[in-house]
Amino acid sequence: MAKRDYYELLGIPKGATADEIKAAFRKAAAKHHPDLNPGDPQAAERFKELNEAHQVLSDPQKRLMYDRFGVEGGGAAGSPFAGGSPFGGANPFAGGGFPFGQGGVVDIGDIAVDGFLGDLLGVFGVGKGDKGDVKRSLEITFEEAAFGCVKNLSFERLEVCGDCTGSGQGANSRIETCPACSGKGRIRFQQGLLPLAVERECTRCKGRGRTIVDPCKGCHGAGLIQKTHKVEVTIPAGTDHGSAKVVPGAGSRPRSDRSPGDLLITVEVKPHPFFKRQGDDVVCTVPIGFPTAALGGEVAVPTLDGKGAMKVPAGTQPGATLRLKGKGIPRRTLGGRGDQLVLVSLEVPTKLTDHQKELLLAFATALGDDVQPEQRGFFDKLKDLFQD
Ligand SMILES: [Zn+2]
Ligand SMILES: [Zn+2]
């Protein structure tokens, strides 16, 4: 049987204020209280329903969820689950295999919590079990990535408390059954809006089922303390941006009696002002003047090894790529190094003196057609095109 709409139950409109909800509940509760209806066996059920409606609608967070997802058979318009609760009859996972059956019990630890389901469980405050993994990024320079380096990485992690060696108990400690879970270590709860019970580890005792009275002073009974841990990370030559490294067991302990998680390092390579990486090759752009391009010569070029020199052959065209063999990134597996690819850009002077202009004009006159074959070819084609 479908549940009745909470607003309808209390006899109030959807936009009712908190005061209106409270007043409506008081009025209805007074009328339906089981003590006042001794001969009516339905009264207790009705009263329970009213109570539930009031509990949800008087809590802004729960009301928002209710308005958005609705209850069984009463999906709110515009809800992604219109027609029912996310796990009701119209649920997207309906039919076979899905762990969320109608009224079923779900151990959150047993299913993969990610994607859509993870988001949804996140909304209900049910998170993925903490394994103690610690994620850190490590920033290095372009040169450090190319040639390798050793870096120190500091991070905070939870370690076993030295004062109590993880027991959480001090000299005067007393152990009591956890009042939150009655010693079971797990809490089963019904969201009220969902037709399922969810079970999770008790947060009060972290699943131990007992709590410590007058606990260890060092860790307040947690058995764990936060400490700064340092690791030395060796970055091999040829490491690229985004490379990841896992250091097993270097993460946090989720609990003093559980093994620590892993440290997950992601390498971030800072951009270089001149160089870009292309596989094992280093690419850069070098501007040269027209005389050098025409006559050839040697120009200064930055390389990974410092200031270098590059021979420019006579007649080098703008956009040409010149190669400096073995000046690239060291190869991790094959050995040797990639090349440095130098893209030649031609710089045209922007300010000329009268004397320079005269020289350039005289040069242009003396140049003729023969020495610029591409230009001659271009004009020949033009002539063909406009013959008549
Ligand atoms: Zn507990
Ligand atoms: Zn301690």
Short mmCIF file of C-alpha atoms and ligand atoms in Angstrom, two decimals:
data_model
loop_
_atom_site.label_atom_id
_atom_site.label_comp_id
_atom_site.label_asym_id
_atom_site.label_seq_id
_atom_site.Cartn_x
_atom_site.Cartn_y
_atom_site.Cartn_z
CA MET A 1 0.00 0.00 0.00
CA ALA A 2 1.29 3.43 -0.89
CA LYS A 3 2.06 5.81 1.90
CA ARG A 4 -0.09 8.88 2.22
CA ASP A 5 1.36 12.24 1.39
CA TYR A 6 2.76 13.90 4.53
CA TYR A 7 1.23 17.28 3.67
CA GLU A 8 -2.11 15.63 3.05
CA LEU A 9 -1.87 13.76 6.36
CA LEU A 10 -1.41 16.98 8.28
CA GLY A 11 -3.96 18.81 6.12
CA ILE A 12 -1.60 21.58 5.04
CA PRO A 13 -0.47 23.00 1.67
CA LYS A 14 2.97 22.16 0.20
CA GLY A 15 4.28 25.63 0.94
CA ALA A 16 3.26 25.59 4.62
CA THR A 17 5.53 27.46 7.06
CA ALA A 18 7.24 25.80 10.02
CA ASP A 19 4.66 27.32 12.40
CA GLU A 20 1.78 26.04 10.29
CA ILE A 21 3.29 22.55 10.27
CA LYS A 22 3.70 22.62 14.05
CA ALA A 23 0.13 23.87 14.65
CA ALA A 24 -1.35 21.30 12.26
CA PHE A 25 0.56 18.48 13.94
CA ARG A 26 -0.57 19.54 17.43
CA LYS A 27 -4.16 19.71 16.33
CA ALA A 28 -4.09 16.33 14.53
CA ALA A 29 -2.08 14.62 17.30
CA ALA A 30 -4.55 15.77 19.94
CA LYS A 31 -7.38 14.31 17.88
CA HIS A 32 -5.71 10.98 17.03
CA HIS A 33 -3.70 10.26 20.19
CA PRO A 34 -4.25 6.56 21.08
CA ASP A 35 -4.96 7.48 24.73
CA LEU A 36 -7.91 9.56 23.58
CA ASN A 37 -9.22 6.82 21.27
CA PRO A 38 -9.23 3.71 23.46
CA GLY A 39 -11.77 1.82 21.35
CA ASP A 40 -10.05 2.45 18.00
CA PRO A 41 -7.31 -0.04 17.02
CA GLN A 42 -6.29 2.15 14.00
CA ALA A 43 -5.51 5.15 16.19
CA ALA A 44 -1.98 4.05 17.09
CA GLU A 45 -1.11 3.52 13.41
CA ARG A 46 -2.56 6.92 12.47
CA PHE A 47 -0.67 8.58 15.28
CA LYS A 48 2.56 6.92 14.13
CA GLU A 49 2.00 8.25 10.62
CA LEU A 50 1.35 11.76 11.89
CA ASN A 51 4.48 11.61 13.97
CA GLU A 52 6.52 10.52 10.99
CA ALA A 53 5.05 13.28 8.83
CA HIS A 54 5.83 15.88 11.49
CA GLN A 55 9.38 14.61 11.99
CA VAL A 56 10.16 14.89 8.30
CA LEU A 57 8.43 18.19 7.55
CA SER A 58 9.74 19.97 10.67
CA ASP A 59 13.33 19.16 9.72
CA PRO A 60 14.38 21.50 6.86
CA GLN A 61 16.93 19.00 5.52
CA LYS A 62 14.54 16.05 5.58
CA ARG A 63 11.73 18.19 4.19
CA LEU A 64 13.91 19.22 1.26
CA MET A 65 14.70 15.58 0.55
CA TYR A 66 11.05 14.65 0.85
CA ASP A 67 10.00 17.43 -1.50
CA ARG A 68 12.64 16.40 -3.97
CA PHE A 69 12.33 12.62 -3.93
CA GLY A 70 8.87 12.13 -2.48
CA VAL A 71 7.71 8.84 -1.02
CA GLU A 72 6.60 5.61 -2.56
CA GLY A 73 3.98 6.23 -5.21
CA GLY A 74 4.08 9.98 -4.68
CA GLY A 75 7.11 11.24 -6.56
CA ALA A 76 7.32 14.99 -6.72
CA ALA A 77 7.01 16.60 -10.13
CA GLY A 78 10.40 17.28 -11.65
CA SER A 79 12.11 14.73 -9.47
CA PRO A 80 14.55 12.47 -11.30
CA PHE A 81 12.71 9.61 -9.62
CA ALA A 82 9.21 10.82 -10.50
CA GLY A 83 6.71 8.13 -9.75
CA GLY A 84 8.41 6.89 -6.66
CA SER A 85 11.32 6.94 -4.30
CA PRO A 86 14.69 6.20 -5.83
CA PHE A 87 14.42 2.62 -4.64
CA GLY A 88 10.66 2.21 -4.95
CA GLY A 89 8.76 0.36 -7.64
CA ALA A 90 9.82 2.73 -10.39
CA ASN A 91 13.45 2.68 -9.42
CA PRO A 92 16.10 2.64 -12.13
CA PHE A 93 17.63 -0.52 -10.72
CA ALA A 94 14.37 -2.44 -10.50
CA GLY A 95 14.50 -6.11 -11.19
CA GLY A 96 17.05 -8.70 -10.24
CA GLY A 97 20.50 -8.48 -8.88
CA PHE A 98 20.48 -5.02 -7.42
CA PRO A 99 21.26 -5.17 -3.71
CA PHE A 100 18.57 -2.62 -2.80
CA GLY A 101 15.47 -4.76 -2.68
CA GLN A 102 12.20 -3.56 -1.33
CA GLY A 103 12.64 -3.35 2.43
CA GLY A 104 16.01 -5.07 2.25
CA VAL A 105 19.07 -4.56 4.37
CA VAL A 106 22.15 -3.18 2.73
CA ASP A 107 25.59 -3.34 4.11
CA ILE A 108 27.25 -0.30 2.62
CA GLY A 109 30.63 -1.96 2.97
CA ASP A 110 29.61 -4.69 0.54
CA ILE A 111 28.84 -2.63 -2.52
CA ALA A 112 30.91 -0.32 -4.58
CA VAL A 113 29.89 3.19 -3.72
CA ASP A 114 30.53 5.43 -6.65
CA GLY A 115 28.89 7.26 -9.49
CA PHE A 116 25.18 7.92 -9.21
CA LEU A 117 24.68 5.56 -6.30
CA GLY A 118 27.58 7.11 -4.44
CA ASP A 119 26.12 10.59 -4.88
CA LEU A 120 22.79 9.40 -3.64
CA LEU A 121 24.24 7.67 -0.60
CA GLY A 122 26.33 10.78 0.02
CA VAL A 123 23.10 12.76 0.21
CA PHE A 124 21.92 10.43 2.95
CA GLY A 125 25.19 10.74 4.83
CA VAL A 126 26.41 7.27 4.05
CA GLY A 127 29.99 7.40 2.87
CA LYS A 128 32.47 4.91 1.57
CA GLY A 129 34.39 3.09 4.25
CA ASP A 130 37.58 4.96 5.06
CA LYS A 131 40.56 2.81 4.12
CA GLY A 132 43.04 5.46 5.22
CA ASP A 133 44.38 6.28 1.75
CA VAL A 134 46.12 9.64 1.56
CA LYS A 135 46.36 11.51 -1.76
CA ARG A 136 49.05 14.11 -2.35
CA SER A 137 50.40 15.87 -5.41
CA LEU A 138 54.08 16.60 -5.82
CA GLU A 139 55.15 19.57 -7.93
CA ILE A 140 58.48 19.41 -9.74
CA THR A 141 60.21 21.48 -12.42
CA PHE A 142 60.51 20.52 -16.10
CA GLU A 143 64.21 19.80 -15.63
CA GLU A 144 63.59 17.68 -12.50
CA ALA A 145 61.07 15.60 -14.44
CA ALA A 146 63.52 15.19 -17.32
CA PHE A 147 66.59 14.17 -15.33
CA GLY A 148 64.95 12.72 -12.20
CA CYS A 149 65.22 13.97 -8.64
CA VAL A 150 64.66 13.07 -5.02
CA LYS A 151 61.96 15.05 -3.21
CA ASN A 152 60.81 15.19 0.37
CA LEU A 153 57.08 15.03 0.85
CA SER A 154 55.44 15.88 4.20
CA PHE A 155 51.85 15.03 4.96
CA GLU A 156 49.53 14.55 7.91
CA ARG A 157 48.40 11.05 8.73
CA LEU A 158 46.84 9.15 11.62
CA GLU A 159 49.25 6.92 13.48
CA VAL A 160 48.91 4.63 16.48
CA CYS A 161 49.07 6.65 19.73
CA GLY A 162 52.39 6.07 21.49
CA ASP A 163 50.94 6.67 24.99
CA CYS A 164 48.47 3.77 24.89
CA THR A 165 49.90 1.78 21.95
CA GLY A 166 46.53 2.08 20.28
CA SER A 167 44.28 0.77 23.04
CA GLY A 168 42.89 4.24 23.82
CA GLN A 169 43.05 3.43 27.52
CA GLY A 170 44.82 5.32 30.28
CA ALA A 171 45.69 4.18 33.82
CA ASN A 172 42.16 4.78 35.18
CA SER A 173 40.15 3.78 32.13
CA ARG A 174 36.97 1.75 32.29
CA ILE A 175 35.31 -0.08 29.41
CA GLU A 176 31.60 0.28 28.85
CA THR A 177 29.20 -1.09 26.27
CA CYS A 178 28.70 1.54 23.57
CA PRO A 179 25.39 3.29 24.31
CA ALA A 180 24.89 4.27 20.66
CA CYS A 181 24.84 0.73 19.22
CA SER A 182 24.24 -1.29 22.40
CA GLY A 183 27.50 -3.12 21.84
CA LYS A 184 26.69 -4.36 18.34
CA GLY A 185 29.24 -2.14 16.64
CA ARG A 186 26.83 -1.46 13.77
CA ILE A 187 23.81 0.75 13.49
CA ARG A 188 20.83 -0.12 11.38
CA PHE A 189 18.68 2.79 10.45
CA GLN A 190 15.56 3.40 8.45
CA GLN A 191 15.69 6.64 6.55
CA GLY A 192 11.93 6.98 6.79
CA LEU A 193 11.71 8.15 3.18
CA LEU A 194 13.23 5.01 1.76
CA PRO A 195 11.76 1.54 1.86
CA LEU A 196 15.00 0.03 3.05
CA ALA A 197 17.08 -0.24 6.16
CA VAL A 198 20.71 0.71 5.87
CA GLU A 199 23.38 -0.64 8.14
CA ARG A 200 26.65 1.05 8.86
CA GLU A 201 29.48 1.02 11.34
CA CYS A 202 28.68 2.82 14.60
CA THR A 203 30.53 6.15 14.52
CA ARG A 204 30.61 6.45 18.31
CA CYS A 205 32.65 3.29 18.95
CA LYS A 206 33.92 2.83 15.36
CA GLY A 207 32.50 -0.68 15.27
CA ARG A 208 34.16 -1.91 18.46
CA GLY A 209 30.90 -2.11 20.42
CA ARG A 210 32.46 -0.55 23.50
CA THR A 211 33.51 2.88 24.66
CA ILE A 212 36.21 3.97 27.06
CA VAL A 213 35.45 6.05 30.17
CA ASP A 214 38.36 8.26 31.28
CA PRO A 215 40.41 7.41 28.17
CA CYS A 216 44.06 7.95 27.26
CA LYS A 217 45.00 11.63 27.52
CA GLY A 218 47.19 11.53 24.44
CA CYS A 219 44.52 10.43 21.96
CA HIS A 220 41.25 10.91 23.89
CA GLY A 221 40.50 7.23 23.46
CA ALA A 222 40.82 7.11 19.68
CA GLY A 223 44.02 5.10 19.84
CA LEU A 224 45.28 7.28 16.98
CA ILE A 225 47.00 10.62 16.78
CA GLN A 226 47.70 12.91 13.85
CA LYS A 227 51.34 13.21 12.97
CA THR A 228 53.39 14.75 10.20
CA HIS A 229 55.06 12.03 8.22
CA LYS A 230 57.90 12.56 5.78
CA VAL A 231 58.75 10.38 2.85
CA GLU A 232 61.57 10.62 0.36
CA VAL A 233 60.22 10.24 -3.15
CA THR A 234 62.56 9.26 -5.96
CA ILE A 235 61.41 10.62 -9.29
CA PRO A 236 63.08 8.71 -12.14
CA ALA A 237 64.43 10.53 -15.20
CA GLY A 238 61.83 10.94 -17.91
CA THR A 239 58.83 11.17 -15.56
CA ASP A 240 55.86 12.86 -17.20
CA HIS A 241 53.15 15.17 -15.85
CA GLY A 242 50.32 13.22 -14.23
CA SER A 243 52.44 10.15 -13.39
CA ALA A 244 51.18 8.41 -10.27
CA LYS A 245 53.01 6.46 -7.62
CA VAL A 246 51.52 4.34 -4.86
CA VAL A 247 53.42 3.82 -1.61
CA PRO A 248 51.65 0.85 0.01
CA GLY A 249 50.99 1.21 3.73
CA ALA A 250 52.23 4.81 3.99
CA GLY A 251 48.76 6.30 4.47
CA SER A 252 46.61 6.83 7.57
CA ARG A 253 45.31 4.15 9.89
CA PRO A 254 41.51 4.15 9.79
CA ARG A 255 41.56 2.52 13.23
CA SER A 256 44.38 1.60 15.58
CA ASP A 257 43.80 -2.13 15.00
CA ARG A 258 43.58 -1.85 11.21
CA SER A 259 46.43 -1.67 8.78
CA PRO A 260 47.20 1.73 7.26
CA GLY A 261 46.02 2.80 3.82
CA ASP A 262 48.28 3.76 0.94
CA LEU A 263 49.92 7.01 -0.03
CA LEU A 264 48.95 7.99 -3.58
CA ILE A 265 51.28 10.51 -5.16
CA THR A 266 50.51 12.35 -8.39
CA VAL A 267 53.39 14.17 -10.09
CA GLU A 268 52.67 17.66 -11.41
CA VAL A 269 55.28 19.15 -13.73
CA LYS A 270 55.42 22.96 -13.71
CA PRO A 271 55.18 24.53 -17.19
CA HIS A 272 58.52 25.72 -18.59
CA PRO A 273 58.94 29.21 -20.11
CA PHE A 274 60.66 27.81 -23.28
CA PHE A 275 60.12 24.09 -23.49
CA LYS A 276 57.20 21.85 -24.17
CA ARG A 277 57.35 18.10 -24.03
CA GLN A 278 56.38 15.92 -26.98
CA GLY A 279 57.02 12.30 -26.10
CA ASP A 280 60.77 12.11 -25.48
CA ASP A 281 61.42 15.25 -27.49
CA VAL A 282 61.62 18.80 -26.21
CA VAL A 283 60.07 21.44 -28.46
CA CYS A 284 60.87 25.15 -28.45
CA THR A 285 60.61 28.16 -30.77
CA VAL A 286 63.61 30.36 -31.60
CA PRO A 287 63.31 33.68 -33.50
CA ILE A 288 66.04 34.46 -36.05
CA GLY A 289 66.63 37.48 -38.29
CA PHE A 290 66.33 37.45 -42.09
CA PRO A 291 70.09 37.82 -42.69
CA THR A 292 70.84 34.73 -40.57
CA ALA A 293 68.06 32.76 -42.26
CA ALA A 294 69.42 33.74 -45.70
CA LEU A 295 73.15 33.48 -45.04
CA GLY A 296 73.15 30.79 -42.38
CA GLY A 297 74.99 31.05 -39.11
CA GLU A 298 74.90 30.02 -35.51
CA VAL A 299 72.35 31.14 -32.93
CA ALA A 300 72.11 30.71 -29.16
CA VAL A 301 69.46 28.20 -28.11
CA PRO A 302 68.38 27.22 -24.59
CA THR A 303 68.69 23.48 -23.98
CA LEU A 304 67.94 21.23 -20.99
CA ASP A 305 71.69 21.15 -20.42
CA GLY A 306 72.03 24.93 -20.36
CA LYS A 307 72.88 27.48 -23.02
CA GLY A 308 73.55 25.82 -26.34
CA ALA A 309 74.30 26.81 -29.93
CA MET A 310 72.49 25.76 -33.09
CA LYS A 311 73.71 25.88 -36.68
CA VAL A 312 71.22 27.52 -39.02
CA PRO A 313 71.76 26.42 -42.65
CA ALA A 314 71.75 29.11 -45.35
CA GLY A 315 68.27 29.54 -46.83
CA THR A 316 66.34 28.38 -43.76
CA GLN A 317 62.63 29.15 -44.18
CA PRO A 318 60.39 30.44 -41.40
CA GLY A 319 58.47 27.54 -39.82
CA ALA A 320 61.32 25.11 -40.47
CA THR A 321 62.11 22.67 -37.69
CA LEU A 322 65.73 22.08 -36.85
CA ARG A 323 66.79 19.14 -34.76
CA LEU A 324 69.34 19.01 -31.95
CA LYS A 325 70.11 15.31 -31.60
CA GLY A 326 70.12 13.85 -28.10
CA LYS A 327 69.14 17.07 -26.38
CA GLY A 328 65.66 15.82 -25.37
CA ILE A 329 64.27 13.87 -22.43
CA PRO A 330 66.16 10.79 -21.18
CA ARG A 331 64.28 7.65 -22.23
CA ARG A 332 63.13 5.56 -19.27
CA THR A 333 63.25 2.15 -20.90
CA LEU A 334 65.13 2.42 -24.18
CA GLY A 335 68.04 4.47 -22.86
CA GLY A 336 69.53 7.46 -24.60
CA ARG A 337 67.68 10.73 -25.03
CA GLY A 338 65.09 12.23 -27.32
CA ASP A 339 65.88 15.25 -29.50
CA GLN A 340 65.28 18.95 -29.15
CA LEU A 341 63.10 20.25 -31.96
CA VAL A 342 63.66 23.93 -32.68
CA LEU A 343 60.91 25.69 -34.57
CA VAL A 344 62.38 28.62 -36.49
CA SER A 345 60.38 31.84 -36.52
CA LEU A 346 61.48 34.75 -38.68
CA GLU A 347 61.61 38.12 -37.01
CA VAL A 348 60.92 41.12 -39.25
CA PRO A 349 62.35 44.44 -37.99
CA THR A 350 59.66 46.94 -36.96
CA LYS A 351 61.74 50.13 -36.71
CA LEU A 352 64.22 51.04 -39.42
CA THR A 353 66.39 54.13 -39.80
CA ASP A 354 66.40 55.97 -43.14
CA HIS A 355 69.82 54.52 -43.88
CA GLN A 356 68.61 50.96 -43.21
CA LYS A 357 65.57 51.55 -45.43
CA GLU A 358 67.82 52.74 -48.29
CA LEU A 359 70.01 49.66 -47.93
CA LEU A 360 66.98 47.38 -47.93
CA LEU A 361 65.50 49.06 -51.02
CA ALA A 362 68.82 48.77 -52.86
CA PHE A 363 68.96 45.12 -51.83
CA ALA A 364 65.39 44.49 -53.05
CA THR A 365 66.23 46.06 -56.42
CA ALA A 366 69.38 43.98 -56.73
CA LEU A 367 67.61 40.79 -55.65
CA GLY A 368 65.78 39.98 -58.88
CA ASP A 369 63.66 36.85 -59.35
CA ASP A 370 66.22 34.06 -59.54
CA VAL A 371 67.11 33.70 -55.87
CA GLN A 372 63.53 33.33 -54.63
CA PRO A 373 62.23 30.27 -56.49
CA GLU A 374 59.01 29.96 -54.52
CA GLN A 375 58.06 33.55 -55.20
CA ARG A 376 58.83 33.16 -58.90
CA GLY A 377 56.74 30.04 -59.09
CA PHE A 378 53.90 31.90 -57.39
CA PHE A 379 53.96 34.77 -59.91
CA ASP A 380 54.17 32.34 -62.83
CA LYS A 381 50.97 30.71 -61.62
CA LEU A 382 49.35 34.13 -61.25
CA LYS A 383 50.23 34.93 -64.88
CA ASP A 384 48.69 31.65 -66.07
CA LEU A 385 45.52 32.41 -64.15
CA PHE A 386 44.99 35.90 -65.59
CA GLN A 387 46.29 35.32 -69.16
CA ASP A 388 43.59 37.20 -70.97
ZN ZN B 1 28.77 1.83 19.04
ZN ZN B 2 46.35 7.03 23.36
#
